[in-house]
Coordinates of C-alpha atoms in Angstrom, one line a residue:
Chain A
X54 CA 0.0 0.0 0.0
X55 CA 1.5 3.4 -1.1
X56 CA 1.5 5.7 1.9
X57 CA 0.7 9.4 1.2
X58 CA 3.1 11.7 2.8
X59 CA 2.3 15.4 2.9
X60 CA 4.9 18.1 1.9
X61 CA 5.0 19.3 5.5
X62 CA 5.9 15.9 6.9
X63 CA 8.4 15.4 4.1
X64 CA 10.0 18.7 5.0
X65 CA 10.2 17.7 8.7
X66 CA 11.7 14.4 7.7
X67 CA 14.3 16.1 5.5
X68 CA 15.2 18.4 8.3
X69 CA 15.7 15.4 10.6
X70 CA 17.8 13.7 8.0
X71 CA 19.9 16.8 7.7
X72 CA 20.5 16.8 11.5
X73 CA 22.0 13.3 11.4
X74 CA 25.6 14.5 11.0
X75 CA 25.2 16.7 14.0
X76 CA 23.9 13.8 16.0
X77 CA 26.9 11.7 14.8
X78 CA 29.1 14.5 16.2
X79 CA 27.2 14.4 19.5
X80 CA 27.9 10.7 19.7
X81 CA 31.5 11.3 18.8
X82 CA 31.7 13.8 21.7
X83 CA 30.2 11.2 24.1
X84 CA 32.9 8.7 22.9
X85 CA 35.6 11.2 23.6
X86 CA 34.2 12.1 27.0
X87 CA 33.9 8.5 28.1
X88 CA 37.3 7.5 26.7
X89 CA 39.1 10.4 28.6
X90 CA 37.0 10.5 31.8
X91 CA 38.6 7.4 33.4
X92 CA 36.9 5.9 36.4
X93 CA 35.1 9.2 37.3
X94 CA 32.9 9.1 34.2
X95 CA 29.3 10.1 34.5
X96 CA 27.0 8.0 32.2
X97 CA 23.8 10.0 32.7
X98 CA 24.5 12.5 29.9
X99 CA 25.3 9.7 27.5
X100 CA 22.1 7.9 28.6
X101 CA 20.1 11.1 28.0
X102 CA 21.5 11.5 24.4
X103 CA 20.8 7.9 23.6
X104 CA 17.3 8.1 25.1
X105 CA 16.4 11.0 22.8
X106 CA 18.0 9.3 19.8
X107 CA 16.2 6.0 20.5
X108 CA 12.8 7.9 20.6
X109 CA 13.3 10.3 17.7
X110 CA 15.2 8.1 15.2
X111 CA 12.5 5.4 15.4
X112 CA 9.8 8.0 14.8
X113 CA 11.5 9.0 11.6
X114 CA 11.9 5.5 10.3
X115 CA 15.5 4.9 11.3
X116 CA 14.7 1.7 13.2
X117 CA 18.3 0.5 13.2
X118 CA 19.5 3.7 14.8
X119 CA 16.7 3.5 17.4
X120 CA 17.4 -0.2 18.2
X121 CA 21.1 0.4 18.6
X122 CA 20.5 3.4 20.8
X123 CA 18.3 1.3 23.0
X124 CA 20.9 -1.4 23.2
X125 CA 23.6 1.2 24.1
X126 CA 21.2 2.7 26.7
X127 CA 21.2 -0.8 28.4
X128 CA 25.0 -0.6 28.5
X129 CA 24.9 2.7 30.3
X130 CA 22.6 1.2 32.9
X131 CA 24.7 -1.9 33.3
X132 CA 27.9 0.2 33.2
X133 CA 29.5 -2.0 30.5
X134 CA 31.9 0.7 29.2
X135 CA 33.8 -1.3 26.6
X136 CA 30.7 -2.6 25.0
X137 CA 29.1 0.9 25.2
X138 CA 32.1 2.5 23.4
X139 CA 31.8 -0.2 20.6
X140 CA 28.0 0.5 20.4
X141 CA 28.6 4.2 20.2
X142 CA 31.2 3.8 17.5
X143 CA 28.7 1.7 15.5
X144 CA 25.9 4.2 16.2
X145 CA 28.1 7.0 14.9
X146 CA 28.8 5.0 11.7
X147 CA 25.1 4.3 11.2
X148 CA 24.2 8.0 11.6
X149 CA 26.9 8.9 9.1
X150 CA 25.6 6.3 6.7
X151 CA 22.0 7.5 6.9
X152 CA 23.1 11.2 6.6
Chain B
X268 CA -57.2 -78.1 82.7
X269 CA -57.0 -79.9 86.0
X270 CA -54.1 -80.2 88.4
X271 CA -53.0 -83.6 87.2
X272 CA -52.8 -82.4 83.6
X273 CA -51.0 -79.3 84.9
X274 CA -48.3 -81.4 86.5
X275 CA -47.9 -83.6 83.4
X276 CA -47.6 -80.6 81.1
X277 CA -45.1 -79.0 83.5
X278 CA -43.0 -82.2 83.6
X279 CA -43.1 -82.3 79.8
X280 CA -42.0 -78.8 79.4
X281 CA -39.2 -79.3 81.9
X282 CA -38.0 -82.4 80.1
X283 CA -38.1 -80.5 76.8
X284 CA -36.2 -77.6 78.3
X285 CA -33.7 -79.9 80.0
X286 CA -33.1 -81.7 76.7
X287 CA -32.9 -78.5 74.6
X288 CA -30.6 -76.6 76.9
X289 CA -28.8 -79.7 78.0
X290 CA -29.4 -78.5 81.5
X291 CA -27.5 -80.1 84.4
X292 CA -27.7 -79.1 88.0
X293 CA -26.6 -79.8 91.5
X294 CA -27.8 -78.6 95.0
X295 CA -25.6 -78.0 98.0
X296 CA -26.3 -76.8 101.5
X297 CA -24.8 -73.7 102.9
X298 CA -21.8 -75.8 104.0
X299 CA -21.2 -76.7 100.4
X300 CA -22.2 -80.3 101.0
X301 CA -23.9 -82.0 98.0
X302 CA -27.6 -82.6 98.5
X303 CA -28.5 -83.6 94.9
X304 CA -27.0 -83.7 91.4
X305 CA -28.3 -84.5 87.9
X306 CA -26.9 -87.6 86.2
X307 CA -26.0 -85.7 83.0
X308 CA -23.2 -83.8 84.7
X309 CA -21.0 -86.6 83.3
X310 CA -21.9 -85.3 79.8
X311 CA -19.8 -82.2 80.7
X312 CA -16.9 -84.3 81.9
X313 CA -17.6 -84.2 85.6
X314 CA -17.1 -87.2 87.8
X315 CA -20.2 -88.7 89.4
X316 CA -21.0 -86.7 92.5
X317 CA -22.0 -88.4 95.7
X318 CA -24.5 -86.7 98.0
X319 CA -22.9 -85.5 101.3
X320 CA -19.5 -84.9 99.7
X321 CA -17.8 -81.5 99.5
X322 CA -18.7 -79.9 96.1
X323 CA -15.3 -78.1 96.0
X324 CA -13.7 -81.6 95.6
X325 CA -15.7 -82.2 92.5
X326 CA -16.2 -78.9 90.7
X327 CA -13.4 -76.4 90.6
X328 CA -15.4 -73.3 89.7
X329 CA -17.2 -73.6 93.1
X330 CA -14.0 -73.1 95.1
X331 CA -14.3 -69.9 97.2
X332 CA -17.8 -69.1 96.1
X333 CA -20.4 -67.8 98.6
X334 CA -23.5 -70.1 98.9
X335 CA -25.8 -67.2 99.8
X336 CA -25.1 -65.0 96.7
X337 CA -27.0 -65.2 93.4
X338 CA -24.5 -65.1 90.6
X339 CA -24.2 -65.8 86.9
X340 CA -20.6 -66.9 86.1
X341 CA -19.1 -65.9 82.8
X342 CA -18.9 -68.7 80.2
X343 CA -16.3 -71.2 81.2
X344 CA -15.1 -74.4 79.7
X345 CA -16.3 -77.7 81.3
X346 CA -13.7 -80.5 81.9
X347 CA -14.9 -82.0 78.5
X348 CA -14.2 -78.7 76.8
X349 CA -17.8 -77.7 76.3
X350 CA -18.5 -74.0 76.9
X351 CA -21.0 -73.8 79.8
X352 CA -22.9 -71.0 81.5
X353 CA -23.4 -71.3 85.3
X354 CA -26.1 -69.7 87.4
X355 CA -26.0 -69.8 91.2
X356 CA -29.5 -69.6 92.7
X357 CA -29.4 -69.4 96.6
X358 CA -32.5 -70.2 98.8
X359 CA -32.9 -70.4 102.5
X360 CA -31.8 -74.0 102.8
X361 CA -29.6 -74.6 99.8
X362 CA -27.8 -73.3 96.8
X363 CA -28.9 -74.6 93.4
X364 CA -26.4 -74.5 90.6
X365 CA -27.7 -74.7 87.0
X366 CA -25.3 -75.6 84.2
X367 CA -26.3 -75.0 80.5
X368 CA -24.5 -75.8 77.3
X369 CA -23.4 -72.4 76.0
X370 CA -21.7 -73.5 72.8
X371 CA -24.0 -71.3 70.6
X372 CA -23.4 -68.2 72.7
X373 CA -19.7 -68.9 72.8
X374 CA -19.6 -69.3 69.1
X375 CA -21.5 -66.1 68.6
X376 CA -19.3 -64.3 71.1
X377 CA -16.2 -65.6 69.3
X378 CA -17.6 -64.5 66.0
X379 CA -18.4 -61.1 67.3
X380 CA -14.9 -60.9 68.8
X381 CA -13.4 -62.0 65.6
X382 CA -15.4 -59.3 63.7
X383 CA -14.4 -56.7 66.2
X384 CA -10.7 -57.8 65.8
X385 CA -11.0 -57.6 62.0
X386 CA -12.6 -54.1 62.2
X387 CA -9.9 -53.0 64.5
X388 CA -7.3 -54.3 62.1
X389 CA -9.0 -52.6 59.2
X390 CA -9.1 -49.3 61.1
X391 CA -5.4 -49.7 61.9
X392 CA -4.6 -50.4 58.3
X393 CA -6.7 -47.5 57.2
X394 CA -4.9 -45.2 59.6
X395 CA -1.6 -46.5 58.4
X396 CA -2.5 -46.0 54.8
X397 CA -3.7 -42.4 55.6
X398 CA -0.4 -41.7 57.2
X399 CA 1.5 -43.1 54.1
X400 CA -0.8 -41.1 51.8
X401 CA -0.2 -38.0 53.7
X402 CA 3.6 -38.6 53.6
X403 CA 3.4 -39.3 49.9
X404 CA 1.4 -36.2 49.3
X405 CA 3.9 -34.1 51.3
X406 CA 6.8 -35.6 49.3
X407 CA 4.9 -34.9 46.1
X408 CA 4.3 -31.3 47.1
X409 CA 8.0 -30.9 48.0
X410 CA 9.1 -32.5 44.7
X411 CA 6.6 -30.2 42.8
X412 CA 8.1 -27.2 44.5
X413 CA 11.6 -28.3 43.7
X414 CA 10.6 -28.8 40.1
X415 CA 8.9 -25.4 39.9
X416 CA 12.1 -23.9 41.4
X417 CA 14.3 -25.8 38.9
X418 CA 12.1 -24.6 36.1
X419 CA 12.2 -21.0 37.3
X420 CA 16.0 -21.2 37.6
X421 CA 16.2 -22.7 34.2
X422 CA 14.1 -20.0 32.7
X423 CA 16.0 -17.3 34.6
X424 CA 19.4 -18.8 33.4
X425 CA 18.2 -19.0 29.8
X426 CA 16.9 -15.4 29.9
X427 CA 20.1 -14.2 31.5
X428 CA 22.4 -16.0 29.0
X429 CA 20.2 -15.0 26.1
X430 CA 20.3 -11.4 27.1
X431 CA 24.1 -11.5 27.4
X432 CA 24.3 -13.0 24.0
X433 CA 22.0 -10.6 22.3
X434 CA 24.0 -7.4 22.8
X435 CA 27.3 -8.7 21.4
X436 CA 25.4 -10.4 18.6
X437 CA 23.9 -7.1 17.5
X438 CA 27.4 -5.7 17.4
X439 CA 28.6 -8.6 15.3
X440 CA 25.8 -8.2 12.8
X441 CA 26.3 -4.4 12.7
X442 CA 30.1 -4.6 12.2
X443 CA 29.7 -7.3 9.6
X444 CA 27.4 -5.0 7.7
X445 CA 29.9 -2.2 7.9
X446 CA 32.7 -4.5 6.6
X447 CA 30.5 -5.7 3.8
X448 CA 29.6 -2.1 2.9
X449 CA 33.2 -1.1 2.9
X450 CA 34.1 -4.1 0.7
X451 CA 31.3 -3.1 -1.7
X452 CA 32.9 0.4 -2.1
X453 CA 36.2 -1.0 -3.4
X454 CA 36.6 -2.6 -6.8
X455 CA 36.2 -6.3 -6.9
X456 CA 39.9 -6.7 -8.2
X457 CA 41.2 -5.1 -5.0
X458 CA 39.2 -7.4 -2.6
X459 CA 41.7 -10.3 -2.5
X460 CA 44.5 -7.8 -1.9
X461 CA 42.7 -6.2 1.0
X462 CA 41.2 -9.2 2.8
X463 CA 43.4 -12.1 1.6
X464 CA 41.2 -14.1 -0.8
X465 CA 38.3 -14.1 -3.3
X466 CA 35.9 -15.9 -1.0
X467 CA 35.9 -13.3 1.7
X468 CA 32.5 -11.7 0.7
X469 CA 31.0 -15.2 0.9
X470 CA 32.6 -15.7 4.3
X471 CA 31.0 -12.4 5.4
X472 CA 27.6 -13.5 4.1
X473 CA 28.0 -16.8 6.1
X474 CA 28.9 -14.9 9.3
X475 CA 25.8 -12.6 8.7
X476 CA 23.5 -15.5 8.1
X477 CA 24.7 -17.4 11.1
X478 CA 24.6 -14.4 13.4
X479 CA 21.1 -13.5 12.3
X480 CA 20.0 -17.1 12.8
X481 CA 21.7 -17.1 16.3
X482 CA 19.9 -13.8 17.1
X483 CA 16.5 -15.2 16.2
X484 CA 17.2 -18.3 18.4
X485 CA 18.2 -16.0 21.2
X486 CA 15.1 -13.8 20.7
X487 CA 13.0 -17.0 20.9
X488 CA 14.7 -18.0 24.2
X489 CA 14.1 -14.6 25.6
X490 CA 10.4 -14.6 24.6
X491 CA 10.0 -18.1 26.1
X492 CA 11.4 -16.9 29.4
X493 CA 9.2 -13.9 29.4
X494 CA 6.1 -16.0 28.6
X495 CA 7.0 -18.4 31.3
X496 CA 7.2 -15.6 33.9
X497 CA 4.2 -13.8 32.4
X498 CA 6.3 -10.8 31.5
X499 CA 5.0 -10.4 28.0
X500 CA 2.3 -7.8 27.7
X501 CA 0.0 -7.6 24.6
X502 CA -0.2 -4.0 23.4
X503 CA -3.1 -3.6 21.1
X504 CA -3.2 -0.6 18.9
X505 CA -4.9 0.4 15.7
X506 CA -3.2 -1.7 13.0
X507 CA -3.6 -2.0 9.3
X508 CA -3.9 -5.8 9.3
X509 CA -3.6 -6.1 5.5
X510 CA -0.1 -4.5 5.7
X511 CA 0.9 -7.0 8.4
X512 CA 0.0 -10.0 6.1
X513 CA 1.6 -8.3 3.1
X514 CA 4.8 -7.8 5.1
X515 CA 4.9 -11.5 6.1
X516 CA 4.4 -12.6 2.5
X517 CA 7.1 -10.3 1.3
X518 CA 9.5 -11.4 4.1
X519 CA 9.0 -15.1 3.5
X520 CA 8.8 -15.1 -0.3
X521 CA 12.6 -15.2 -0.7
X522 CA 12.8 -18.3 1.6
X523 CA 10.2 -20.2 -0.4
X524 CA 11.8 -19.2 -3.7
X525 CA 15.0 -20.9 -2.6
X526 CA 13.0 -24.2 -2.5
X527 CA 10.5 -25.8 -4.8
X528 CA 7.7 -24.4 -2.6
X529 CA 5.1 -22.0 -3.8
X530 CA 4.0 -19.5 -1.2
X531 CA 0.4 -18.4 -1.8
X532 CA -1.4 -15.7 0.1
X533 CA -5.2 -15.4 -0.1
X534 CA -5.7 -12.3 2.0
X535 CA -9.3 -11.2 2.0
X536 CA -9.1 -8.1 4.2
X537 CA -10.5 -4.6 3.6
X538 CA -7.6 -2.4 2.6
X539 CA -8.4 0.5 4.9
X540 CA -9.5 -1.5 7.9
X541 CA -7.6 -0.8 11.1
X542 CA -8.1 -3.5 13.7
X543 CA -7.1 -3.0 17.3
X544 CA -4.5 -5.7 18.0
X545 CA -0.8 -6.1 18.7
X546 CA 0.7 -5.9 15.2
X547 CA 4.2 -7.0 16.3
X548 CA 3.0 -10.1 18.1
X549 CA 0.6 -11.0 15.2
X550 CA 3.5 -10.6 12.8
X551 CA 5.7 -12.8 15.0
X552 CA 3.0 -15.5 15.1
X553 CA 2.6 -15.4 11.3
X554 CA 6.3 -15.5 10.6
X555 CA 6.7 -18.5 13.0
X556 CA 3.8 -20.4 11.4
X557 CA 4.5 -19.6 7.7
X558 CA 8.2 -19.9 8.3
X559 CA 7.8 -23.3 9.8
X560 CA 5.5 -24.4 7.0
X561 CA 8.1 -23.3 4.4
X562 CA 11.0 -24.8 6.3
X563 CA 9.4 -28.3 6.6
X564 CA 8.0 -28.4 3.1
X565 CA 10.5 -29.4 0.4
X566 CA 8.2 -29.6 -2.6
X567 CA 4.7 -28.2 -3.0
X568 CA 3.0 -25.2 -1.6
X569 CA 2.3 -23.2 1.5
X570 CA -1.0 -21.3 1.6
X571 CA -1.7 -18.4 4.0
X572 CA -5.4 -17.5 4.2
X573 CA -6.7 -14.5 6.1
X574 CA -10.2 -13.1 6.3
X575 CA -12.4 -11.1 8.6
X576 CA -15.9 -12.1 9.8
X577 CA -17.4 -9.2 11.7
X578 CA -14.7 -8.3 14.1
X579 CA -13.0 -11.8 14.2
X580 CA -9.8 -12.4 12.2
X581 CA -9.4 -15.9 10.8
X582 CA -6.0 -17.2 9.8
X583 CA -5.1 -20.5 8.3
X584 CA -1.6 -21.7 7.2
X585 CA -1.8 -24.9 5.1
X586 CA 1.2 -26.8 3.7
X587 CA 1.8 -29.9 1.6
X588 CA 4.7 -30.9 3.7
X589 CA 5.4 -34.3 5.2
X590 CA 2.7 -33.9 7.9
X591 CA 3.0 -34.9 11.6
X592 CA 2.1 -38.3 13.1
X593 CA -0.6 -38.5 15.8
X594 CA 2.1 -39.4 18.3
X595 CA 4.2 -36.3 17.5
X596 CA 1.1 -34.0 17.4
X597 CA 0.8 -34.5 21.1
X598 CA 4.4 -33.4 21.6
X599 CA 4.9 -30.5 19.1
X600 CA 3.4 -28.0 21.5
X601 CA 6.0 -28.8 24.2
X602 CA 8.9 -26.4 24.6
X603 CA 12.2 -27.4 23.2
X604 CA 10.6 -30.4 21.4
X605 CA 12.4 -31.1 18.1
X606 CA 11.1 -33.2 15.3
X607 CA 13.0 -36.2 13.9
X608 CA 14.3 -34.1 11.0
X609 CA 17.0 -32.5 13.1
X610 CA 18.6 -30.8 10.1
X611 CA 15.6 -28.4 10.1
X612 CA 15.2 -27.9 13.8
X613 CA 15.6 -24.6 15.6
X614 CA 15.2 -24.1 19.3
X615 CA 11.9 -26.0 19.4
X616 CA 10.2 -22.9 20.8
X617 CA 8.6 -21.2 17.8
X618 CA 5.3 -23.1 18.0
X619 CA 5.2 -23.0 21.9
X620 CA 5.7 -19.2 21.8
X621 CA 3.1 -18.8 19.0
X622 CA 0.5 -20.8 20.8
X623 CA 1.0 -18.7 24.0
X624 CA 0.9 -15.4 22.1
X625 CA -2.3 -16.4 20.3
X626 CA -3.8 -17.3 23.7
X627 CA -2.7 -14.0 25.1
X628 CA -4.4 -12.2 22.2
X629 CA -7.6 -14.0 22.9
X630 CA -7.4 -16.9 20.4
X631 CA -6.7 -20.6 20.3
X632 CA -4.2 -22.4 18.0
X633 CA -5.6 -25.5 16.3
X634 CA -3.3 -28.0 14.4
X635 CA -4.5 -30.7 12.1
X636 CA -2.1 -33.0 10.4
X637 CA -1.6 -36.5 9.0
X638 CA 1.6 -38.1 7.9
X639 CA 2.1 -37.7 4.2
X640 CA -0.8 -35.3 3.9
X641 CA 0.5 -32.0 5.1
X642 CA -0.5 -29.8 8.0
X643 CA -3.1 -27.1 8.7
X644 CA -2.7 -24.6 11.5
X645 CA -5.4 -22.1 12.2
X646 CA -6.5 -19.5 14.7
X647 CA -9.0 -16.8 15.2
X648 CA -8.5 -13.5 17.0
X649 CA -10.8 -10.8 18.2
X650 CA -10.1 -7.7 16.0
X651 CA -12.3 -4.7 16.9
X652 CA -12.3 -2.5 13.7
X653 CA -11.7 1.2 13.1
X654 CA -11.8 2.7 9.6
X655 CA -9.4 5.2 8.2
X656 CA -12.2 6.7 6.1
X657 CA -13.8 8.1 9.2
X658 CA -12.4 11.3 10.6
X659 CA -10.3 10.8 13.6
X660 CA -12.6 12.8 15.8
X661 CA -15.6 10.6 15.2
X662 CA -14.0 7.4 16.5
X663 CA -16.2 5.6 18.9
X664 CA -16.0 7.2 22.3
X665 CA -14.2 10.4 21.1
X666 CA -16.2 13.6 21.3
X667 CA -17.8 14.9 18.1
X668 CA -16.1 18.3 18.4
X669 CA -12.5 18.4 17.1
X670 CA -10.2 16.5 19.5
X671 CA -7.9 18.8 21.4
X672 CA -4.5 17.4 22.5
X673 CA -1.8 19.0 24.7
X674 CA 1.6 17.7 23.7
X675 CA 4.4 18.0 26.4
X676 CA 7.7 17.1 24.7
X677 CA 11.1 18.7 24.9
X678 CA 12.6 17.0 21.8
X679 CA 11.7 19.3 18.9
X680 CA 12.3 16.6 16.4
X681 CA 9.6 14.5 17.9
X682 CA 7.3 17.4 18.8
X683 CA 7.3 18.8 15.3
X684 CA 6.6 15.5 13.7
X685 CA 3.8 14.4 16.1
X686 CA 2.1 17.8 15.9
X687 CA 2.1 17.8 12.1
X688 CA 0.8 14.2 12.0
X689 CA -2.0 14.9 14.4
X690 CA -2.9 18.2 12.7
X691 CA -3.2 16.4 9.4
X692 CA -5.7 14.1 11.0
X693 CA -7.9 17.0 12.0
X694 CA -6.8 17.2 15.6
X695 CA -6.0 20.5 17.4
X696 CA -2.6 20.4 19.1
X697 CA -0.9 22.7 21.6
X698 CA 2.6 22.0 22.5
X699 CA 4.8 22.7 25.5
X700 CA 8.4 21.8 26.3
X701 CA 8.3 20.6 29.9
X702 CA 6.0 19.4 32.7
X703 CA 5.7 22.7 34.4
X704 CA 4.4 24.4 31.2
X705 CA 2.0 21.5 30.7
X706 CA 0.5 22.0 34.2
X707 CA 0.2 25.8 33.5
X708 CA -1.5 25.1 30.1
X709 CA -4.0 22.8 31.8
X710 CA -4.9 25.5 34.3
X711 CA -5.8 27.9 31.4
X712 CA -7.3 25.6 28.8
X713 CA -9.4 22.6 28.4
X714 CA -8.0 19.5 26.6
X715 CA -9.4 16.1 25.8
X716 CA -6.1 14.4 26.2
X717 CA -2.4 15.1 27.2
X718 CA 0.5 13.4 25.5
X719 CA 3.3 13.5 28.0
X720 CA 7.0 12.7 27.6
X721 CA 8.8 11.7 30.8
X722 CA 12.4 12.9 30.5
X723 CA 11.9 16.7 30.3
X724 CA 13.9 19.6 31.8
X725 CA 12.5 21.8 34.7
X726 CA 9.7 19.4 35.5
X727 CA 9.6 15.7 34.4
X728 CA 6.5 14.0 33.2
X729 CA 6.3 12.0 36.5
X730 CA 6.3 15.3 38.5
X731 CA 3.8 16.8 36.2
X732 CA 1.5 13.8 36.7
X733 CA 1.9 14.1 40.5
X734 CA 1.1 17.9 40.3
X735 CA -2.0 17.3 38.2
X736 CA -3.2 14.6 40.8
X737 CA -2.6 17.1 43.6
X738 CA -4.6 19.7 41.8
X739 CA -7.5 17.3 41.1
X740 CA -7.1 17.7 37.3
X741 CA -8.8 14.7 35.6
X742 CA -7.7 15.3 32.1
X743 CA -6.6 11.9 30.8
X744 CA -2.8 11.7 30.3
X745 CA -1.1 9.2 27.9
X746 CA 2.6 8.9 28.5
X747 CA 4.9 8.7 25.5
X748 CA 8.4 7.6 26.4
X749 CA 11.4 6.0 24.8
X750 CA 11.7 3.8 27.9
X751 CA 10.3 0.3 27.5
X752 CA 11.4 -0.6 31.1
X753 CA 8.5 -2.1 32.9
X754 CA 9.3 -0.2 36.1
X755 CA 9.0 3.2 34.3
X756 CA 5.7 2.1 32.9
X757 CA 4.5 0.9 36.4
X758 CA 5.5 4.2 37.9
X759 CA 3.6 6.2 35.3
X760 CA 0.5 4.1 35.8
X761 CA 0.8 4.4 39.5
X762 CA 0.8 8.2 39.1
X763 CA -2.5 7.9 37.2
X764 CA -1.5 7.9 33.5
X765 CA -4.2 6.3 31.4
X766 CA -2.0 4.8 28.7
X767 CA 1.7 4.2 27.9
X768 CA 3.2 4.4 24.5
X769 CA 6.8 3.4 23.8
X770 CA 8.5 5.5 21.2
X771 CA 8.8 5.2 18.3
X772 CA 5.1 5.7 17.8
X773 CA 3.1 6.7 14.8
X774 CA 0.0 8.7 14.5
X775 CA -2.1 5.5 14.3
X776 CA -0.6 4.4 17.7
X777 CA -1.7 7.7 19.2
X778 CA -5.2 7.7 17.7
X779 CA -5.7 4.1 18.7
X780 CA -4.7 4.9 22.2
X781 CA -6.8 8.0 22.3
X782 CA -9.8 5.9 21.2
X783 CA -9.2 3.4 24.0
X784 CA -8.7 6.1 26.7
X785 CA -11.6 8.3 25.7
X786 CA -14.1 5.5 25.1

């Protein structure tokens, strides 16, 4: 079934797509912060960024970004830093691919 | 009757009685000297008794008895072994002792005693059995509890292990994709120089295939664990069911094309019908059933039939595969059961999960099969309908005037999209960026529904819900959060939210939920 998409919605989607490189940079920043923070790292800011990305990316049809953000969120809760860094790197790549 | 006749009759009666009762007697004076004795005492084994002799020398039961006291002795054995009853009848001058054959009473008494003994034995055995039964019951209960605990531990272990597997697996799949994409960017001639040999792309495909297969097995184990501990919640929402069936057909067509199996889909569903059901769980059930049918059919066809009767969805999956024996039909619903064709087996959980999901959605899975004649699996689900042709504000239960929604969402990406989607469906939307502004807006204006995010600056969605409760504001609130954590949902419900949507959501999710909350 062909879905009708209004020009307004198309414009909003385009704007979101255009913001993906910025979001990739945001993830890159989180990777740098986490890599340099040592044991004193605070994961709440990373969790917040991922939480927003999980919600918004899925709404715009980027299911892979949303799912990966959610998986990475679980790593912040479970404090699995190495795995989290790997997930963030993958997330950054995904964002760049979709941009 | 004269006196002479009287005496004769009395004598006759006496004779009869004497004979019948085998009555013997003797009389003694109060010094226990024998005055008289009947001849038939010898029938009982007594020596002939001479008058004037001491009775205690002849009859041992008389030793120590009082000649003035009337007494019935208990049944005793005579010297010849015959049971006798003895009555002592004193008078002024003498004591008369009557001896009667008591064999019949003794037999009856013995019989009664025997029955009493038997009854006592039965009662004893019954009590013993009851104790044994009680012990067995306790042991059974204990074993049952141990089994339940073992099953819980097994489920918990499987869920834990599966969860641990899932995260690295998603990374493997993701990174493999990246490597594959990188390889696609370089020219084919360079591939062997970069990765070592020509077959590397094939190796990557194998890794991807295996990882995805492993991921699906892990997902099945996780679902099984959740179903076992009743953690799976069915989330019905307005769903285009035709799209669900078309998706399943598209997804499984490539699998059937790799075999000599024709996948047919007879989908008789209205194109614009939205049914309120859990689309992801329905999709999961269909993929399991049609996927199984294709997997186990080597040649022939698999047919997926779907139709609506009123508000009931009928689904049938029929294949021309090898069929299932009656013996195996009883086992296929058991978790982890694998058929004899181990080459095609998975976790043995797909059908178990599907059956439970169908039950949770209000249906029942029926399986008919015969060896060599294929298999038919069918189920029916309640599917309350909503039509896209109708304006959103005329859905059942929603007021006739345009629906007015307050959206509290700090993420502009989400707020812009949700607002536009709702406006295009004829819904009036006001938006605010945090909980405090939502509370203020509700003080000033009247809304049919609030869509509330949880993680917002200044005032969170939780705090806003608490504030609205404190103010007695009854406007229904639907929480829309990226958190799928059950504890977050439970907290929101405890604070009085009327519905909980996990992002990503689309406009149909929101309208479906609005319909449920406002009806």
